[in-house]
């Protein structure tokens, strides 16, 4: 009867194993979907193809790419004191600890144990009758100590895959922090040029206000000589007040930009040192972009998405392995006795056991299948996220290249406009003094010049920021290598 029961249990276990393995087979081989990204050979024209090479901007350390020493000093402080960067550093530490924990899962676990207890069995039980017949005391002490070990045999590679997936996630957090460094460097440089441009605009307005006040004094003198009207005086005066009010607007914006820089650096609001002489220098040369395929290595966000994609592939394998039986070995060795004086008697008090376990899921098929399908869906999400990240990186570079090209042409045209308006101002002043031009021509011409000069500063700022943004789009700014001397 007992042998038949064992045979039935064995048949049931075998049937359960067959069912679970069949479930995994029904779900398919679970081949992870690969990303289908085929990057173009260049970012646009033939000139870019010729410029591609190992000296691409993304390979340059930020201390080489940015020539302004004040800006370099700010970036250096930000990389040490920015709070968000320090938060990401702690995330890296957490991910590294998770890797160590996952690796520990497939290492045998050994624990020490020690204990003491007191046992009383029922008198009307088989154990109680046996103890009474052999003169065993009613309240029986129990002393023991020893070692306990357990080890799950990673037959299907589930534990190994889980550890490798954790390792990929750790590397993804490192790349995510590198991408944050790129963003902080770029944002700090953009804000720095914002601040310098505001300085130049305020300086320009102040100089023009002095000129306008001189013109106002001239109009007042002409009015006193009955050669001008009160209307002319009021219009010139209104123009002076308008520019004075604009200065306060720019001053407020300068405070906000300065405090944004201080926040990025990780310090309380204070004056930011800057050098506006570099703003007057010619625009930088064309940035060497390199090949589009280099984005896969240079962009930290692309590298992070690639690591997460690899981790998701392994997650599907881990979920799939749950359908299969798990093998484990448990062992205990130590000493045990009801009398403390004989606890170390060998071999009388020596106790040990060795057990092999085979555990397979039988009734939780729906849970495992749902977990498997979820892992597979997350793997597809990781593929789409990687493809989107690569596509976004390429598009960002193309957009920034077009931005630089258009801003360069615009900078030239606005510069020519400023030169033309300067000549017009001189001519209008001469004509006004000789009564061959009215005050409105002088007033409007000077207003056009101021607006053109402000636009020229704004265009130059945007052009400088364009070179910063293409540096970021190419994946520059995060490398830790020191610049070559």
Coordinates of C-alpha atoms in Angstrom, one line a residue, residues 11-377:
X11 CA 3.7 10.1 -11.1
X12 CA 1.9 13.3 -9.9
X13 CA 5.2 15.1 -9.5
X14 CA 6.4 14.0 -12.9
X15 CA 3.1 15.1 -14.5
X16 CA 3.4 18.5 -12.7
X17 CA 7.0 18.9 -14.0
X18 CA 5.9 18.0 -17.5
X19 CA 3.0 20.5 -17.3
X20 CA 5.2 23.4 -16.2
X21 CA 7.9 22.7 -18.7
X22 CA 5.2 22.5 -21.3
X23 CA 3.9 25.9 -20.2
X24 CA 7.3 27.4 -20.8
X25 CA 7.5 25.8 -24.2
X26 CA 4.0 27.1 -25.1
X27 CA 5.2 30.6 -24.5
X28 CA 7.8 30.2 -27.2
X29 CA 11.6 30.3 -27.2
X30 CA 11.5 33.8 -25.8
X31 CA 14.1 35.2 -28.2
X32 CA 14.6 38.8 -27.1
X33 CA 13.7 41.4 -29.7
X34 CA 16.8 43.1 -31.0
X35 CA 16.9 46.8 -31.7
X36 CA 16.5 47.8 -35.3
X37 CA 18.6 51.0 -35.5
X38 CA 20.5 51.6 -38.7
X39 CA 22.2 55.0 -38.4
X40 CA 23.0 57.0 -41.5
X41 CA 26.6 57.2 -42.5
X42 CA 26.8 61.0 -42.0
X43 CA 24.7 63.7 -40.3
X44 CA 24.0 65.5 -43.6
X45 CA 26.4 66.5 -46.3
X46 CA 29.7 65.3 -47.7
X47 CA 31.6 67.9 -45.7
X48 CA 30.6 66.2 -42.5
X49 CA 31.8 62.9 -43.8
X50 CA 35.2 64.3 -44.5
X51 CA 35.4 65.9 -41.0
X52 CA 34.6 62.6 -39.2
X53 CA 37.5 61.2 -37.3
X54 CA 39.1 60.5 -34.0
X55 CA 39.3 64.2 -33.1
X56 CA 35.6 64.7 -32.8
X57 CA 34.4 67.2 -30.2
X58 CA 32.8 64.5 -28.1
X59 CA 36.2 63.0 -27.4
X60 CA 37.5 66.3 -26.0
X61 CA 37.7 66.9 -22.3
X62 CA 35.6 69.9 -21.3
X63 CA 38.7 71.8 -20.1
X64 CA 39.9 71.7 -23.7
X65 CA 36.6 72.5 -25.4
X66 CA 35.9 75.5 -23.2
X67 CA 38.7 78.1 -23.3
X68 CA 37.3 80.6 -20.7
X69 CA 39.1 80.0 -17.4
X70 CA 36.3 81.4 -15.4
X71 CA 33.8 79.0 -17.0
X72 CA 36.2 76.1 -16.4
X73 CA 36.5 77.0 -12.8
X74 CA 32.6 77.1 -12.4
X75 CA 32.3 73.6 -14.1
X76 CA 35.0 72.2 -11.8
X77 CA 33.2 73.4 -8.7
X78 CA 29.8 72.1 -10.0
X79 CA 31.2 68.6 -10.6
X80 CA 32.1 68.5 -6.9
X81 CA 29.2 70.4 -5.2
X82 CA 26.1 69.8 -7.4
X83 CA 23.5 68.1 -5.2
X84 CA 21.8 66.1 -8.0
X85 CA 25.1 64.6 -9.0
X86 CA 25.8 63.6 -5.5
X87 CA 22.3 62.0 -5.3
X88 CA 23.1 60.0 -8.5
X89 CA 26.4 58.9 -6.9
X90 CA 24.4 57.3 -4.0
X91 CA 22.2 55.6 -6.6
X92 CA 25.4 54.0 -8.0
X93 CA 26.4 52.8 -4.6
X94 CA 23.0 51.3 -4.1
X95 CA 23.1 49.5 -7.5
X96 CA 26.6 48.2 -6.7
X97 CA 25.3 46.8 -3.4
X98 CA 22.4 45.1 -5.3
X99 CA 25.0 43.5 -7.6
X100 CA 26.9 42.1 -4.7
X101 CA 23.6 40.8 -3.2
X102 CA 22.6 39.1 -6.4
X103 CA 26.0 37.4 -6.8
X104 CA 25.7 36.1 -3.2
X105 CA 22.6 34.2 -4.2
X106 CA 24.4 31.5 -6.0
X107 CA 27.2 31.1 -3.4
X108 CA 26.6 28.4 -0.7
X109 CA 25.2 29.9 2.5
X110 CA 26.8 28.7 5.7
X111 CA 25.4 29.7 9.1
X112 CA 26.4 28.9 12.7
X113 CA 23.7 28.0 15.2
X114 CA 23.6 27.3 19.0
X115 CA 20.6 26.8 21.2
X116 CA 19.1 25.2 24.3
X117 CA 15.6 24.1 25.1
X118 CA 13.4 21.9 27.3
X119 CA 11.0 19.3 25.9
X120 CA 8.1 17.4 27.5
X121 CA 6.2 14.9 25.3
X122 CA 2.7 13.7 26.1
X123 CA 2.5 10.6 28.4
X124 CA -0.2 9.0 26.2
X125 CA 1.9 9.2 23.0
X126 CA 4.2 6.6 21.5
X127 CA 7.2 8.8 22.3
X128 CA 5.9 9.3 25.9
X129 CA 5.4 5.6 26.5
X130 CA 8.8 4.8 25.1
X131 CA 10.5 7.4 27.2
X132 CA 8.7 6.1 30.3
X133 CA 9.7 2.5 29.5
X134 CA 13.4 3.5 29.2
X135 CA 13.5 5.7 32.2
X136 CA 13.9 9.0 30.3
X137 CA 13.2 12.0 32.5
X138 CA 9.9 13.7 31.9
X139 CA 11.4 17.2 31.3
X140 CA 14.2 16.6 28.8
X141 CA 16.8 19.3 28.2
X142 CA 18.1 19.9 24.6
X143 CA 21.5 21.4 24.0
X144 CA 23.0 21.9 20.5
X145 CA 25.4 23.9 18.3
X146 CA 27.0 23.5 14.9
X147 CA 26.9 24.6 11.3
X148 CA 24.1 24.7 8.8
X149 CA 24.7 25.0 5.0
X150 CA 22.4 25.4 2.0
X151 CA 23.1 25.8 -1.7
X152 CA 20.8 26.1 -4.7
X153 CA 22.3 24.4 -7.7
X154 CA 21.9 27.0 -10.5
X155 CA 21.1 24.4 -13.2
X156 CA 19.1 26.7 -15.4
X157 CA 21.3 29.8 -14.9
X158 CA 18.6 31.7 -13.2
X159 CA 20.8 33.1 -10.4
X160 CA 23.6 33.8 -12.7
X161 CA 21.3 35.7 -15.1
X162 CA 19.8 37.7 -12.2
X163 CA 23.3 38.7 -11.0
X164 CA 24.3 39.7 -14.6
X165 CA 21.1 41.7 -15.0
X166 CA 21.9 43.5 -11.7
X167 CA 25.4 44.2 -13.0
X168 CA 24.0 45.8 -16.2
X169 CA 21.7 48.0 -14.1
X170 CA 24.7 49.1 -12.1
X171 CA 26.5 50.1 -15.3
X172 CA 23.3 51.9 -16.5
X173 CA 23.3 54.0 -13.3
X174 CA 26.9 54.9 -13.9
X175 CA 26.1 56.0 -17.5
X176 CA 23.0 57.9 -16.2
X177 CA 25.3 59.9 -13.9
X178 CA 27.6 60.6 -16.8
X179 CA 24.7 61.9 -18.9
X180 CA 23.8 64.2 -16.0
X181 CA 27.4 65.5 -16.0
X182 CA 27.0 66.3 -19.7
X183 CA 23.7 68.1 -19.0
X184 CA 25.1 70.1 -16.1
X185 CA 28.2 71.1 -18.0
X186 CA 26.1 72.2 -21.0
X187 CA 23.5 74.0 -18.8
X188 CA 26.3 75.8 -16.8
X189 CA 28.0 76.9 -20.0
X190 CA 24.7 78.1 -21.5
X191 CA 23.8 80.1 -18.4
X192 CA 27.3 81.5 -18.3
X193 CA 26.9 82.9 -21.8
X194 CA 23.4 84.2 -20.8
X195 CA 25.1 86.1 -18.0
X196 CA 27.9 87.6 -20.2
X197 CA 25.4 88.6 -22.8
X198 CA 23.2 90.4 -20.2
X199 CA 26.3 92.2 -19.0
X200 CA 27.0 93.3 -22.6
X201 CA 23.4 94.4 -23.2
X202 CA 23.3 96.4 -20.0
X203 CA 26.6 98.0 -20.8
X204 CA 25.3 98.9 -24.3
X205 CA 22.1 100.4 -23.0
X206 CA 24.0 102.5 -20.4
X207 CA 26.4 103.8 -23.1
X208 CA 23.4 104.6 -25.4
X209 CA 21.6 106.4 -22.6
X210 CA 24.6 108.7 -22.2
X211 CA 24.4 109.5 -25.9
X212 CA 20.7 110.0 -25.8
X213 CA 21.0 112.3 -22.8
X214 CA 23.5 114.4 -24.8
X215 CA 21.0 114.4 -27.7
X216 CA 18.3 115.5 -25.3
X217 CA 20.4 118.4 -24.0
X218 CA 21.0 119.4 -27.7
X219 CA 17.2 119.4 -28.3
X220 CA 16.5 121.4 -25.2
X221 CA 19.1 123.9 -26.3
X222 CA 17.5 124.1 -29.7
X223 CA 14.1 124.6 -28.1
X224 CA 15.4 127.5 -26.1
X225 CA 16.7 129.0 -29.3
X226 CA 13.2 128.5 -30.8
X227 CA 14.6 125.9 -33.3
X228 CA 12.8 122.9 -31.8
X229 CA 9.4 122.2 -30.1
X230 CA 8.4 120.9 -26.7
X231 CA 7.1 117.8 -28.5
X232 CA 10.7 117.0 -29.7
X233 CA 12.0 117.4 -26.2
X234 CA 9.3 115.1 -24.7
X235 CA 9.9 112.4 -27.4
X236 CA 13.7 112.4 -26.7
X237 CA 13.1 112.3 -23.0
X238 CA 10.6 109.4 -23.3
X239 CA 13.2 107.4 -25.3
X240 CA 15.8 107.9 -22.5
X241 CA 13.3 106.8 -19.9
X242 CA 12.3 103.8 -21.9
X243 CA 15.9 102.5 -22.1
X244 CA 16.5 103.2 -18.4
X245 CA 13.4 101.1 -17.6
X246 CA 14.8 98.3 -19.9
X247 CA 18.0 98.3 -17.9
X248 CA 16.1 97.4 -14.7
X249 CA 14.4 94.5 -16.6
X250 CA 17.8 93.2 -17.7
X251 CA 19.2 93.6 -14.2
X252 CA 16.4 91.4 -12.8
X253 CA 17.1 88.8 -15.5
X254 CA 20.8 88.9 -14.6
X255 CA 20.1 88.2 -11.0
X256 CA 18.0 85.1 -11.9
X257 CA 20.7 83.8 -14.3
X258 CA 23.4 84.4 -11.7
X259 CA 21.5 82.5 -9.1
X260 CA 20.8 79.7 -11.5
X261 CA 24.5 79.3 -12.0
X262 CA 25.0 79.3 -8.2
X263 CA 22.4 76.6 -7.8
X264 CA 24.1 74.4 -10.4
X265 CA 27.4 74.9 -8.7
X266 CA 25.8 74.0 -5.4
X267 CA 26.3 77.2 -3.4
X268 CA 24.1 80.1 -2.1
X269 CA 23.5 83.2 -4.2
X270 CA 26.7 85.3 -4.7
X271 CA 28.5 87.1 -7.4
X272 CA 29.6 85.0 -10.3
X273 CA 33.0 85.8 -11.8
X274 CA 33.0 86.0 -15.6
X275 CA 35.1 87.3 -18.4
X276 CA 33.2 89.1 -21.2
X277 CA 36.3 89.7 -23.3
X278 CA 35.9 86.2 -24.9
X279 CA 32.4 87.2 -26.0
X280 CA 34.1 89.7 -28.4
X281 CA 36.3 87.0 -29.9
X282 CA 35.3 85.5 -33.3
X283 CA 32.9 82.6 -33.3
X284 CA 34.4 79.2 -32.8
X285 CA 35.4 77.0 -35.7
X286 CA 33.0 74.4 -37.0
X287 CA 32.8 71.5 -34.5
X288 CA 34.0 68.2 -35.7
X289 CA 31.0 65.9 -35.3
X290 CA 32.5 62.5 -36.0
X291 CA 30.5 59.6 -37.4
X292 CA 26.9 59.0 -36.4
X293 CA 27.8 55.5 -35.2
X294 CA 30.1 57.1 -32.6
X295 CA 27.0 58.3 -30.8
X296 CA 26.5 54.8 -29.5
X297 CA 29.8 55.1 -27.6
X298 CA 29.9 58.8 -26.9
X299 CA 26.3 59.5 -25.6
X300 CA 25.9 58.3 -22.0
X301 CA 22.1 58.1 -22.3
X302 CA 22.5 55.8 -25.3
X303 CA 25.0 53.7 -23.4
X304 CA 22.6 53.6 -20.4
X305 CA 19.7 52.5 -22.5
X306 CA 21.8 49.8 -24.0
X307 CA 22.7 48.4 -20.6
X308 CA 19.1 48.4 -19.5
X309 CA 18.2 46.6 -22.7
X310 CA 20.7 43.8 -21.9
X311 CA 19.4 43.6 -18.3
X312 CA 15.8 43.2 -19.6
X313 CA 16.9 40.3 -21.8
X314 CA 18.3 38.5 -18.8
X315 CA 15.2 39.3 -16.8
X316 CA 13.1 37.4 -19.3
X317 CA 15.4 34.4 -18.9
X318 CA 15.1 34.6 -15.1
X319 CA 11.3 34.7 -15.3
X320 CA 11.4 31.7 -17.8
X321 CA 13.6 29.7 -15.5
X322 CA 10.9 29.8 -12.8
X323 CA 8.9 27.2 -14.8
X324 CA 11.6 24.6 -14.2
X325 CA 12.3 22.7 -11.0
X326 CA 14.9 24.1 -8.5
X327 CA 17.6 21.9 -7.0
X328 CA 19.1 22.6 -3.6
X329 CA 21.3 20.9 -1.1
X330 CA 20.9 21.3 2.7
X331 CA 23.4 20.1 5.3
X332 CA 23.8 20.4 9.0
X333 CA 26.6 19.2 11.3
X334 CA 27.1 19.8 15.0
X335 CA 26.6 18.4 18.5
X336 CA 23.4 17.7 20.3
X337 CA 22.7 16.2 23.7
X338 CA 20.1 16.3 26.5
X339 CA 23.0 16.6 29.0
X340 CA 25.4 19.5 28.8
X341 CA 28.2 17.5 30.3
X342 CA 28.1 15.1 27.4
X343 CA 27.6 17.7 24.7
X344 CA 31.1 17.3 23.2
X345 CA 31.2 13.5 23.4
X346 CA 32.3 12.2 20.0
X347 CA 30.8 10.4 18.2
X348 CA 27.9 9.9 20.7
X349 CA 26.7 13.5 20.6
X350 CA 27.7 14.2 17.0
X351 CA 24.8 14.9 14.7
X352 CA 24.6 15.6 10.9
X353 CA 22.3 15.4 8.0
X354 CA 22.5 15.9 4.2
X355 CA 19.4 16.4 2.1
X356 CA 18.8 17.0 -1.6
X357 CA 15.7 18.9 -2.6
X358 CA 13.8 19.1 -5.9
X359 CA 11.1 21.8 -5.8
X360 CA 8.9 22.5 -8.8
X361 CA 5.9 24.8 -9.1
X362 CA 2.6 22.9 -9.6
X363 CA -0.4 25.1 -8.8
X364 CA 1.0 28.6 -9.3
X365 CA 1.1 28.4 -13.1
X366 CA -0.9 31.7 -13.7
X367 CA 1.4 33.7 -11.4
X368 CA 4.6 32.5 -13.1
X369 CA 3.2 32.9 -16.6
X370 CA 2.1 36.5 -15.8
X371 CA 5.5 37.3 -14.4
X372 CA 7.1 35.9 -17.6
X373 CA 4.8 37.9 -19.9
X374 CA 5.5 41.0 -17.9
X375 CA 9.3 40.5 -18.2
X376 CA 8.9 40.0 -21.9
X377 CA 6.9 43.2 -22.2

